[in-house]
Coordinates of N, CA and C in Angstrom, one line a residue:
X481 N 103.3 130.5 108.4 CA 103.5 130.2 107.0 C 102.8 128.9 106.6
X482 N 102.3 129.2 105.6 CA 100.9 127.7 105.2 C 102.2 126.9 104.7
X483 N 101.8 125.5 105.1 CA 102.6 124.3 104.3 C 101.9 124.0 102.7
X484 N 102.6 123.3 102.1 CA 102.4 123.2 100.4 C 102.1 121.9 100.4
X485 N 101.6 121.0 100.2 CA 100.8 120.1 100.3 C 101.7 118.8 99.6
X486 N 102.0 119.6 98.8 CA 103.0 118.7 97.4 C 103.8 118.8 97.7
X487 N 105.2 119.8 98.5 CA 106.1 120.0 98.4 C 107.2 118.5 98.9
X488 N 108.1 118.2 97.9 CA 109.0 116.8 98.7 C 109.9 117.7 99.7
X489 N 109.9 119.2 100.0 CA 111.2 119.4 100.9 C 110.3 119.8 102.2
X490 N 109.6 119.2 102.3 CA 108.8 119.2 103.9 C 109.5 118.4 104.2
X491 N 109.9 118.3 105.7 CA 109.7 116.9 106.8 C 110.6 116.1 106.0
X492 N 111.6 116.5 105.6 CA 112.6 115.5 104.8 C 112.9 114.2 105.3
X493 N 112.8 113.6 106.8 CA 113.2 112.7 106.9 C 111.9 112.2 106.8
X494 N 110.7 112.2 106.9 CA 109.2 111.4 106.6 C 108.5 111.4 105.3
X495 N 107.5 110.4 105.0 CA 107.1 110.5 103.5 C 106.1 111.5 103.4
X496 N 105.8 111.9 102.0 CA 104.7 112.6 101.5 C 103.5 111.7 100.3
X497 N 102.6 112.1 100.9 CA 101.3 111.3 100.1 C 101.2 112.1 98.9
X498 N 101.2 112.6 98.4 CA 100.7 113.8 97.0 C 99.5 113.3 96.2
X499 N 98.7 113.2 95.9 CA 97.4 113.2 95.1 C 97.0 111.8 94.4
X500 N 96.7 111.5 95.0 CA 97.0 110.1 94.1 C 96.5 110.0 92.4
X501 N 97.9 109.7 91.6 CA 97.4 109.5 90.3 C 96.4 108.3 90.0
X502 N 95.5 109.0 89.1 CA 94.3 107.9 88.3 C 95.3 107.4 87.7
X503 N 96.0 107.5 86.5 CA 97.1 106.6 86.4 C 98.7 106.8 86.3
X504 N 99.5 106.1 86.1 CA 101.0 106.0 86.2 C 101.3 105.4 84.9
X505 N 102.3 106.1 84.0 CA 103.0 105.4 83.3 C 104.2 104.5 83.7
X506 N 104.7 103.6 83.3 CA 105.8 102.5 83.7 C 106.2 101.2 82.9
X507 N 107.3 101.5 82.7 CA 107.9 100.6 81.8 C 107.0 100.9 80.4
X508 N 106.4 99.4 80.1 CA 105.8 99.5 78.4 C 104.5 99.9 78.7
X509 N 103.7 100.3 79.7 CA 101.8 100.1 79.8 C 101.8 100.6 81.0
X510 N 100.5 101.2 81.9 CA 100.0 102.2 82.5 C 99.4 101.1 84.2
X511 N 99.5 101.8 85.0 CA 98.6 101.5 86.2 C 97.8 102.1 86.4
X512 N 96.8 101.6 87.3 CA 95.7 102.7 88.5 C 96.1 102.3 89.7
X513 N 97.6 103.1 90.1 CA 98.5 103.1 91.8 C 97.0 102.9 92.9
X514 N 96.9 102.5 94.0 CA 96.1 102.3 94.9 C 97.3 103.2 96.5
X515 N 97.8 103.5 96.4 CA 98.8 103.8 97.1 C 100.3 104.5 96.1
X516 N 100.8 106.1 96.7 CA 101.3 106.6 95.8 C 102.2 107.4 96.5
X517 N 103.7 107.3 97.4 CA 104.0 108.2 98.3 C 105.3 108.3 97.5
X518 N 105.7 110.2 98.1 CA 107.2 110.3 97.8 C 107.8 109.4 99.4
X519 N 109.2 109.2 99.5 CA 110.4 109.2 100.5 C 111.4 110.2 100.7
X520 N 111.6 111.5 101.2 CA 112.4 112.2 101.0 C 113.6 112.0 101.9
X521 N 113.2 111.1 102.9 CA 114.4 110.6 103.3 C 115.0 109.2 103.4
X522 N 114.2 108.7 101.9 CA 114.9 107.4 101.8 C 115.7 107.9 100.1
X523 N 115.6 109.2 100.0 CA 116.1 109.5 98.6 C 117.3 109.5 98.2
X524 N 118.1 109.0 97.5 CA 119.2 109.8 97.3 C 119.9 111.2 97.1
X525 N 120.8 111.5 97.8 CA 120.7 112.5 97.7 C 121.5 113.2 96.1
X526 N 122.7 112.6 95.5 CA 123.2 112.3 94.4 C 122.0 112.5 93.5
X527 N 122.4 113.2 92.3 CA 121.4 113.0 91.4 C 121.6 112.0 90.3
X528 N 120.7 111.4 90.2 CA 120.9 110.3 89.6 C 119.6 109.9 89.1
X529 N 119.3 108.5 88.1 CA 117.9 108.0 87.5 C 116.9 107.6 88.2
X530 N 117.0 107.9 89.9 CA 116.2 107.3 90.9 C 115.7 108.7 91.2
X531 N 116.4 109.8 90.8 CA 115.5 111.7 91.2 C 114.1 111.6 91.4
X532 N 113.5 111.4 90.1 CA 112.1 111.5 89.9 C 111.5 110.3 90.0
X533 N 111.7 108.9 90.8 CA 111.0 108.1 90.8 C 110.3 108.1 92.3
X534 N 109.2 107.7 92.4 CA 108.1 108.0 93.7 C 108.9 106.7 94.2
X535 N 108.8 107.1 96.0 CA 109.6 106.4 96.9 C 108.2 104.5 97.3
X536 N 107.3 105.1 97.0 CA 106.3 103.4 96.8 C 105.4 103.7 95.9
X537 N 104.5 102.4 95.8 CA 103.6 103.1 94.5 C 103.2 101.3 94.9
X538 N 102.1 101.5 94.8 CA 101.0 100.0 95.0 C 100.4 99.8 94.3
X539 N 99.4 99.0 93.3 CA 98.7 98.4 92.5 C 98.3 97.1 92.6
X540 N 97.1 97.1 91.9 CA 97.1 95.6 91.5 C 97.0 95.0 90.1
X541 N 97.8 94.1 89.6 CA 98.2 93.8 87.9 C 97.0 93.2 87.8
X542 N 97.0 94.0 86.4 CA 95.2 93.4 86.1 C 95.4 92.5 85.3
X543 N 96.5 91.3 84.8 CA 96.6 90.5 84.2 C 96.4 89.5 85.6
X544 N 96.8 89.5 86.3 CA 96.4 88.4 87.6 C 95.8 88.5 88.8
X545 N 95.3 89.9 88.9 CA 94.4 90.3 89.9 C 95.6 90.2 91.4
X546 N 96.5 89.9 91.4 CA 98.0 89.9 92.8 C 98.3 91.2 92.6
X547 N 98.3 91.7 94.4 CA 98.4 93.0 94.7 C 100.3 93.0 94.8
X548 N 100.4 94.4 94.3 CA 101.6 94.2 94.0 C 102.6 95.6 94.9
X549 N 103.7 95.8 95.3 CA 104.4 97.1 96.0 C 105.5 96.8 95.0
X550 N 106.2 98.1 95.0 CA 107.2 98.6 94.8 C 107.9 99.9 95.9
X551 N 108.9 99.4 96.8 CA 108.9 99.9 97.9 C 110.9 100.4 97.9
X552 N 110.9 101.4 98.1 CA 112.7 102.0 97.9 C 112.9 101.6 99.3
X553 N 114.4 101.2 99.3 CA 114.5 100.7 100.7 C 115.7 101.8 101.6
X554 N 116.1 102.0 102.3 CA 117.1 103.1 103.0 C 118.2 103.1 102.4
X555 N 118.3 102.2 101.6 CA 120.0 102.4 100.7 C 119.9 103.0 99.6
X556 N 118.6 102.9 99.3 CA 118.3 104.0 98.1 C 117.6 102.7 96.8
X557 N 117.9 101.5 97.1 CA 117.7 101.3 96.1 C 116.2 100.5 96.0
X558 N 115.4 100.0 94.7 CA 114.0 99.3 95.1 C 113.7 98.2 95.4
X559 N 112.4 97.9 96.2 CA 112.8 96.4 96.1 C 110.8 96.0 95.5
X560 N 110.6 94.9 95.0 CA 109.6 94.1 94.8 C 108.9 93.2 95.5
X561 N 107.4 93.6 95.5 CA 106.5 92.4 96.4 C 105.3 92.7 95.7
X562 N 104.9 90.8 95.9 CA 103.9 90.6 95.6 C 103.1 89.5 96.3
X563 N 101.4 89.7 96.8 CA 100.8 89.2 97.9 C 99.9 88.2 97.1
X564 N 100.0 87.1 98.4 CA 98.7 86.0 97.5 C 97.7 85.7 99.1
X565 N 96.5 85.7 98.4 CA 95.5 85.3 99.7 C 95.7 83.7 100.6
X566 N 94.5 84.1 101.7 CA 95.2 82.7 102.0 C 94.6 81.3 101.6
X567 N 94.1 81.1 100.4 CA 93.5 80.2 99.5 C 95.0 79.7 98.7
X568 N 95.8 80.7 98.8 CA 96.8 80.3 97.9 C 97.6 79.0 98.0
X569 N 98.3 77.8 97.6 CA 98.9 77.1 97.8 C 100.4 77.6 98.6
X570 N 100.5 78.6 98.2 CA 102.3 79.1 98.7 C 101.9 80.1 100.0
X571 N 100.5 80.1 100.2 CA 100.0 80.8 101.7 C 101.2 80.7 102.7
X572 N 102.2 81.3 103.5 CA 102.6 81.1 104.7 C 103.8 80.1 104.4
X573 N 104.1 80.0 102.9 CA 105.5 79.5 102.8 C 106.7 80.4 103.5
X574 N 108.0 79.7 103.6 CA 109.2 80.7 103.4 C 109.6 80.8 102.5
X575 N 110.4 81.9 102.0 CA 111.1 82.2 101.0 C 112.0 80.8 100.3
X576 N 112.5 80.4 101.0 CA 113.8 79.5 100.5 C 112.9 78.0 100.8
X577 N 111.7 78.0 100.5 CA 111.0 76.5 100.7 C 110.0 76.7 99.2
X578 N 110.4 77.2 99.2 CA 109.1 78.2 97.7 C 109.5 76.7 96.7
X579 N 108.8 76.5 95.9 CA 109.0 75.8 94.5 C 110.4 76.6 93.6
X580 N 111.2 76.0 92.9 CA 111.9 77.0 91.7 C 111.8 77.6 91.1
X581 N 110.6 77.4 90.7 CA 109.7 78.3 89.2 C 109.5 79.4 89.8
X582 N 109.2 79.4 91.1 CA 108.4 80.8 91.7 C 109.6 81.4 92.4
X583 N 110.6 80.6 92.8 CA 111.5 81.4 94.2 C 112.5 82.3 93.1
X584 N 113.0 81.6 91.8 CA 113.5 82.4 90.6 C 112.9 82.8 89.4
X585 N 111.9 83.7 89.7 CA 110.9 84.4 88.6 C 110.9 85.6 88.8
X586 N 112.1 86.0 89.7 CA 111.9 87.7 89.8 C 113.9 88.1 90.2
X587 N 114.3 89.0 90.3 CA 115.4 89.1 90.2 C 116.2 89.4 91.3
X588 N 117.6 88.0 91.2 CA 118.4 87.8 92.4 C 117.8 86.6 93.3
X589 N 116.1 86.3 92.5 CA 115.2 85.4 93.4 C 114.8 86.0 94.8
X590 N 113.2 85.0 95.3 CA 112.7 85.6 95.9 C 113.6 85.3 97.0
X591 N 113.4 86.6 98.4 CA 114.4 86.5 99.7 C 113.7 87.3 100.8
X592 N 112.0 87.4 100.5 CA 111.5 88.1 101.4 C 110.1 87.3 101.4
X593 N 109.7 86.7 102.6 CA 108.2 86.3 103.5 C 107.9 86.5 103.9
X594 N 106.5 87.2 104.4 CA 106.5 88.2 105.0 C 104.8 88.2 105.1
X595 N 104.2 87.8 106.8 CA 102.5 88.6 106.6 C 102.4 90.0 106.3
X596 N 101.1 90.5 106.2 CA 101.3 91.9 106.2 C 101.8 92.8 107.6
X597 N 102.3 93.9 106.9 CA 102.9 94.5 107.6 C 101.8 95.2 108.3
X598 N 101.7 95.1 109.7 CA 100.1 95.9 110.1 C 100.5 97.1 111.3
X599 N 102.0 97.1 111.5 CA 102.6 98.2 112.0 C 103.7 99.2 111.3
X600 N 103.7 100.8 111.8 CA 104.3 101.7 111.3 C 103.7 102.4 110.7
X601 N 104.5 103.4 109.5 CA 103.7 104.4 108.8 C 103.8 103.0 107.5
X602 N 102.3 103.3 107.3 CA 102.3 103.0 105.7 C 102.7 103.1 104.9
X603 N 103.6 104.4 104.3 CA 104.6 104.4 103.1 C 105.5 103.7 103.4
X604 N 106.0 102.8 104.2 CA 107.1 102.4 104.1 C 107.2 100.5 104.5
X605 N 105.7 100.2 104.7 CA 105.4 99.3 104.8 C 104.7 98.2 103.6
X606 N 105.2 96.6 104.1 CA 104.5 95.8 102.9 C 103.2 95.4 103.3
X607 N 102.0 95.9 103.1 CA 101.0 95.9 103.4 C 99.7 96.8 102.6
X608 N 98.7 96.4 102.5 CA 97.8 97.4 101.8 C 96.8 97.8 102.8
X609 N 96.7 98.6 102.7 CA 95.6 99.3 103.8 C 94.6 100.2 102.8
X610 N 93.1 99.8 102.9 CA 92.4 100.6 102.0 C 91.5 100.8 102.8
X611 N 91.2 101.8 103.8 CA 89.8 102.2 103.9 C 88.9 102.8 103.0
X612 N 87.8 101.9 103.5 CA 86.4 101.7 102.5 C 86.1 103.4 102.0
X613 N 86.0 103.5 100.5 CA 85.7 104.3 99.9 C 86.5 105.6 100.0
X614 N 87.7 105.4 100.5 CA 88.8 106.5 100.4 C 90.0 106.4 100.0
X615 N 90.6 107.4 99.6 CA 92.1 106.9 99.1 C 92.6 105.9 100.2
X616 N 94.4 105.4 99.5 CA 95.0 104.4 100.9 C 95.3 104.8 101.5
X617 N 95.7 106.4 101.5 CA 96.7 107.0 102.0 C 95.4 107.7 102.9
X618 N 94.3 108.1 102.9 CA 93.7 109.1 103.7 C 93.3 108.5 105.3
X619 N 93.0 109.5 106.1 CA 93.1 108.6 107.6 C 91.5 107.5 107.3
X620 N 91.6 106.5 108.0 CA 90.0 105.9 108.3 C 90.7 104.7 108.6
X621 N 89.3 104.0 108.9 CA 89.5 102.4 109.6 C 90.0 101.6 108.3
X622 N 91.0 100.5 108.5 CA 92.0 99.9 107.5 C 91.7 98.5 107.5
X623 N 91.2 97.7 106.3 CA 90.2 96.7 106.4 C 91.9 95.7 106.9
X624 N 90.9 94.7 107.4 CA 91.8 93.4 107.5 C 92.7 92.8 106.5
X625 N 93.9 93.0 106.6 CA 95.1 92.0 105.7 C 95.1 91.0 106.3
X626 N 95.0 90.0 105.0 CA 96.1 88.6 106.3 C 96.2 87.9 104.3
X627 N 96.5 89.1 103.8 CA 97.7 88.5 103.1 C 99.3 88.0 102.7
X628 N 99.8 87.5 102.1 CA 101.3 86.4 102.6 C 102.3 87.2 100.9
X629 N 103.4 88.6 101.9 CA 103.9 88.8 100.8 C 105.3 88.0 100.2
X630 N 105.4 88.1 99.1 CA 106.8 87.4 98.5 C 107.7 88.7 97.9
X631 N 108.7 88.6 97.8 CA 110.0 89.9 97.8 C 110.9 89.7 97.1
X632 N 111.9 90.5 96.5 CA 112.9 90.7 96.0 C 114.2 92.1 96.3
X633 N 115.2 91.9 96.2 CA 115.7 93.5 96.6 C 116.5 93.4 95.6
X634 N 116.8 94.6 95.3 CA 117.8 94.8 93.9 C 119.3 95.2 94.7
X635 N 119.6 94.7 95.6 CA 121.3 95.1 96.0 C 122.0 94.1 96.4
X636 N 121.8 93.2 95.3 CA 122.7 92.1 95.1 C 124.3 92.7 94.3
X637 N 125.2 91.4 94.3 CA 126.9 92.2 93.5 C 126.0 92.3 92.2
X638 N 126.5 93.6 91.3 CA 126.3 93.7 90.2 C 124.9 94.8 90.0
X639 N 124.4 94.9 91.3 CA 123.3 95.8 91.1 C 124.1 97.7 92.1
X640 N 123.5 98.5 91.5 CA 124.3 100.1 92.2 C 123.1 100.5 93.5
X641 N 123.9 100.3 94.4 CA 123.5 100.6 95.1 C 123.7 102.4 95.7
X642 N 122.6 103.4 95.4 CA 123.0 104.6 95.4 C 123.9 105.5 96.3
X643 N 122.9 105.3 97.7 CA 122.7 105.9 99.1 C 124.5 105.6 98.9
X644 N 125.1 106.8 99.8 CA 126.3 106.9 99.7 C 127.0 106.7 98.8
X645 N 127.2 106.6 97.9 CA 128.1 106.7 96.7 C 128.3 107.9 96.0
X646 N 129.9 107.9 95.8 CA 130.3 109.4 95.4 C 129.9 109.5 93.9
X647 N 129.6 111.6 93.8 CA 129.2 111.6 92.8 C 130.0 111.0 91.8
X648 N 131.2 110.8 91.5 CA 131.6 110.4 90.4 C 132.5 109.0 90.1
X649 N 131.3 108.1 91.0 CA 131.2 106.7 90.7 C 129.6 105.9 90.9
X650 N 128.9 106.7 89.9 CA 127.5 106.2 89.8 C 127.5 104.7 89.2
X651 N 128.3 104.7 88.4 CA 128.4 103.4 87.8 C 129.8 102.4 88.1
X652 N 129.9 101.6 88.8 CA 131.2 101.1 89.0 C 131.3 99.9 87.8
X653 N 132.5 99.1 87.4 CA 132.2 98.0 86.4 C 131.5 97.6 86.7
X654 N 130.5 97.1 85.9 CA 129.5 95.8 85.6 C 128.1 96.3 87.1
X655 N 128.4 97.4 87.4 CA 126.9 97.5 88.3 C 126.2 98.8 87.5
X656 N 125.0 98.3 87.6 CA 123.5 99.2 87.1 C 122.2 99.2 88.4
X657 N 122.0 100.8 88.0 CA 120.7 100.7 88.9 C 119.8 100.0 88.5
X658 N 119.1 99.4 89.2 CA 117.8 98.6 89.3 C 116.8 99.8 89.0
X659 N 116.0 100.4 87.9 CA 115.4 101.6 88.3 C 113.9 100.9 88.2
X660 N 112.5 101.8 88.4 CA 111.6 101.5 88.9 C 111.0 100.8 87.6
X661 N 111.1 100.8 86.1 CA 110.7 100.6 85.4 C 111.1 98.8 85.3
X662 N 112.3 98.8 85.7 CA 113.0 97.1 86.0 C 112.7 96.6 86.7
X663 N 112.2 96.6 87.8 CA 111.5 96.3 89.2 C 110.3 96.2 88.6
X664 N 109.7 97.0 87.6 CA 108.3 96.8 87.6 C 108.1 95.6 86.9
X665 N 108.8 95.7 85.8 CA 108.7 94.1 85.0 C 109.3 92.7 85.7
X666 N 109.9 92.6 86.9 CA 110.1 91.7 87.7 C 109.1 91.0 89.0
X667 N 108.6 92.5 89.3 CA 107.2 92.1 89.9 C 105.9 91.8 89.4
X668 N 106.1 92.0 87.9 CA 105.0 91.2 87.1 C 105.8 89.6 87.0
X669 N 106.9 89.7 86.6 CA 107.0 88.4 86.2 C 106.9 87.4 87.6
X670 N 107.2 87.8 88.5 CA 107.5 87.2 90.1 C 105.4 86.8 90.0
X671 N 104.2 87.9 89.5 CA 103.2 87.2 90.1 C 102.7 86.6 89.0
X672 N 103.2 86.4 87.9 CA 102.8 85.2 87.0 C 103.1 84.3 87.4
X673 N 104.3 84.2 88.1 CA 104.8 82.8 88.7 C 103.8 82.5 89.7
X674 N 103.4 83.1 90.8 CA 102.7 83.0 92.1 C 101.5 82.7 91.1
X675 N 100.6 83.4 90.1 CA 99.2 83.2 89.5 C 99.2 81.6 89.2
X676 N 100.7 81.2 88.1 CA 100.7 80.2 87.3 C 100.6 79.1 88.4
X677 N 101.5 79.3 89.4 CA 101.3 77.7 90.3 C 100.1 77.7 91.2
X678 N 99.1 78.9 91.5 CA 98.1 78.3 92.3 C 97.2 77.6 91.1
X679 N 97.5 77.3 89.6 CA 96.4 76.9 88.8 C 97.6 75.5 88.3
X680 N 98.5 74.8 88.7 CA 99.5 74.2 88.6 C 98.5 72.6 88.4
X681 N 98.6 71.9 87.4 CA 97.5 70.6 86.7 C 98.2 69.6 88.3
X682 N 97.4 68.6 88.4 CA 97.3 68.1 89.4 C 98.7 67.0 88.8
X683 N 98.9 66.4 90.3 CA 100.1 65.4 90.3 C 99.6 64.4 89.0
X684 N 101.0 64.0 88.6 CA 101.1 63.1 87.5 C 100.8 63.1 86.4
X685 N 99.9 64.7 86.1 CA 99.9 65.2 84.9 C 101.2 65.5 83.9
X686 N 101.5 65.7 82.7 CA 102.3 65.9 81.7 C 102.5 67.7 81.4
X687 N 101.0 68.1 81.5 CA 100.7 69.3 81.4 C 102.2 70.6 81.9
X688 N 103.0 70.8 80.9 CA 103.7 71.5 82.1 C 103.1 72.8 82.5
X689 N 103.5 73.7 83.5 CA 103.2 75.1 83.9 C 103.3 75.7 83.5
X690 N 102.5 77.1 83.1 CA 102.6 78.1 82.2 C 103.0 79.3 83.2
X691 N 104.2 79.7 82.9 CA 104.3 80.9 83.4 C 104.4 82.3 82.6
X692 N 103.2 83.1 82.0 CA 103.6 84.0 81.3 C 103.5 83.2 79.8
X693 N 104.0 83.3 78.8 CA 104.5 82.8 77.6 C 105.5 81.7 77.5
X694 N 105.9 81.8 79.2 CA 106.6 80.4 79.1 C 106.2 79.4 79.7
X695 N 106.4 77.9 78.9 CA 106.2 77.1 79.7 C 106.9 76.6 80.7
X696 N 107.0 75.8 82.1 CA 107.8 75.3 82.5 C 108.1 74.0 83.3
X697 N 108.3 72.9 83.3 CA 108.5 71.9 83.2 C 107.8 71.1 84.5
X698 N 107.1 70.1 85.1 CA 107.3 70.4 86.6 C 108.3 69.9 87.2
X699 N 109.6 69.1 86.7 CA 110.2 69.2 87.9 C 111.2 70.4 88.0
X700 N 110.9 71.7 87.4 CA 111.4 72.7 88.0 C 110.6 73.2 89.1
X701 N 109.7 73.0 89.2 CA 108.7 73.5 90.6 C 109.3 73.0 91.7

């Protein structure tokens, strides 16, 4: 019996690659994904606003040129990252040494450091792998990372955490899914922060930091 190429009920507990879209709609404005997998067995099984969302989805924001993931984690719910080279000032920081401007510019704050991930299957990893002149996902030699990611996870109190949860308590008081379109605007806002402080005016400047449309002070940094 021929396999279906597309199908998510293959191989339910491993990912599926499917075609990679030229582009993605999300939240207010569109990407060009670089990386595009279902999870059928990081899915929930419950039907709920996480059904139809792709299990990762990679890019890079072309407002700051920072490569960015959106990666669903085994509980079902998503989490955010975004990579800076190693020119970067926050190169090989940890999470909880970060400046404030940047460690709270994405949601719950950042709580993930991390080199690239250069082991496992790639759908499920923080890392970009692009062999030269093919999709990310197709087999070939996988150029060198030694980029430094920063993270966020959406299953903090207050956020719904899906995986296991009975059908008829999708919403408990005061918790909401985190869904992919919310994650997306936190991973933008998380690499304005990382863009804004590698260009951060030198010591004893007045100049404060611009993160996005906001400014911000430096002794929040």
């Amino acid at each position: 019996m021929p396999k279906k190429k597309t199908s998510k009920a293959l191989m339910p507990t491993k990912s599926t690659a499917p075609t990679l879209p030229q582009r993605f709609a999300i939240a207010d404005t569109e990407i060009r994904p670089e990386q595009f997998y279902r999870l059928p067995g990081r899915q929930p099984t419950e039907r709920g606003p996480w059904s139809d969302e792709p299990g990762k989805i990679a890019w890079k924001d072309p407002e700051t040129g920072l490569d960015c993931i959106i990666l669903r984690q085994e509980n079902g719910t998503l989490s955010g990252y975004v990579s800076v080279d190693l020119d970067h000032p926050l190169h090989a920081y940890n999470h909880d040494a970060l400046p404030r401007a940047v460690r709270n510019a994405s949601h719950g704050g950042v709580d993930y450091a991390e080199p690239c991930r250069n082991y496992g299957p790639e759908a499920v990893r923080v890392c970009h792998i692009r062999p030269t002149g093919t999709p990310s996902h197709a087999p070939g030699k996988a150029e060198h990372d030694d980029k430094w990611w920063f993270g966020f996870r959406t299953s903090h109190p207050g956020d719904l955490v899906p995986t296991g949860i009975k059908p008829d308590r999708y919403r408990e008081e005061g918790e909401t899914y985190r869904d992919m379109h919310y994650v997306f605007a936190e991973v933008r806002s998380l690499a304005r922060a990382l863009k804004a402080f590698a260009y951060r005016p030198v010591e004893g400047s007045s100049k404060p930091l611009q993160i996005g449309s906001r400014a911000i002070d430096e002794d929040q940094a």
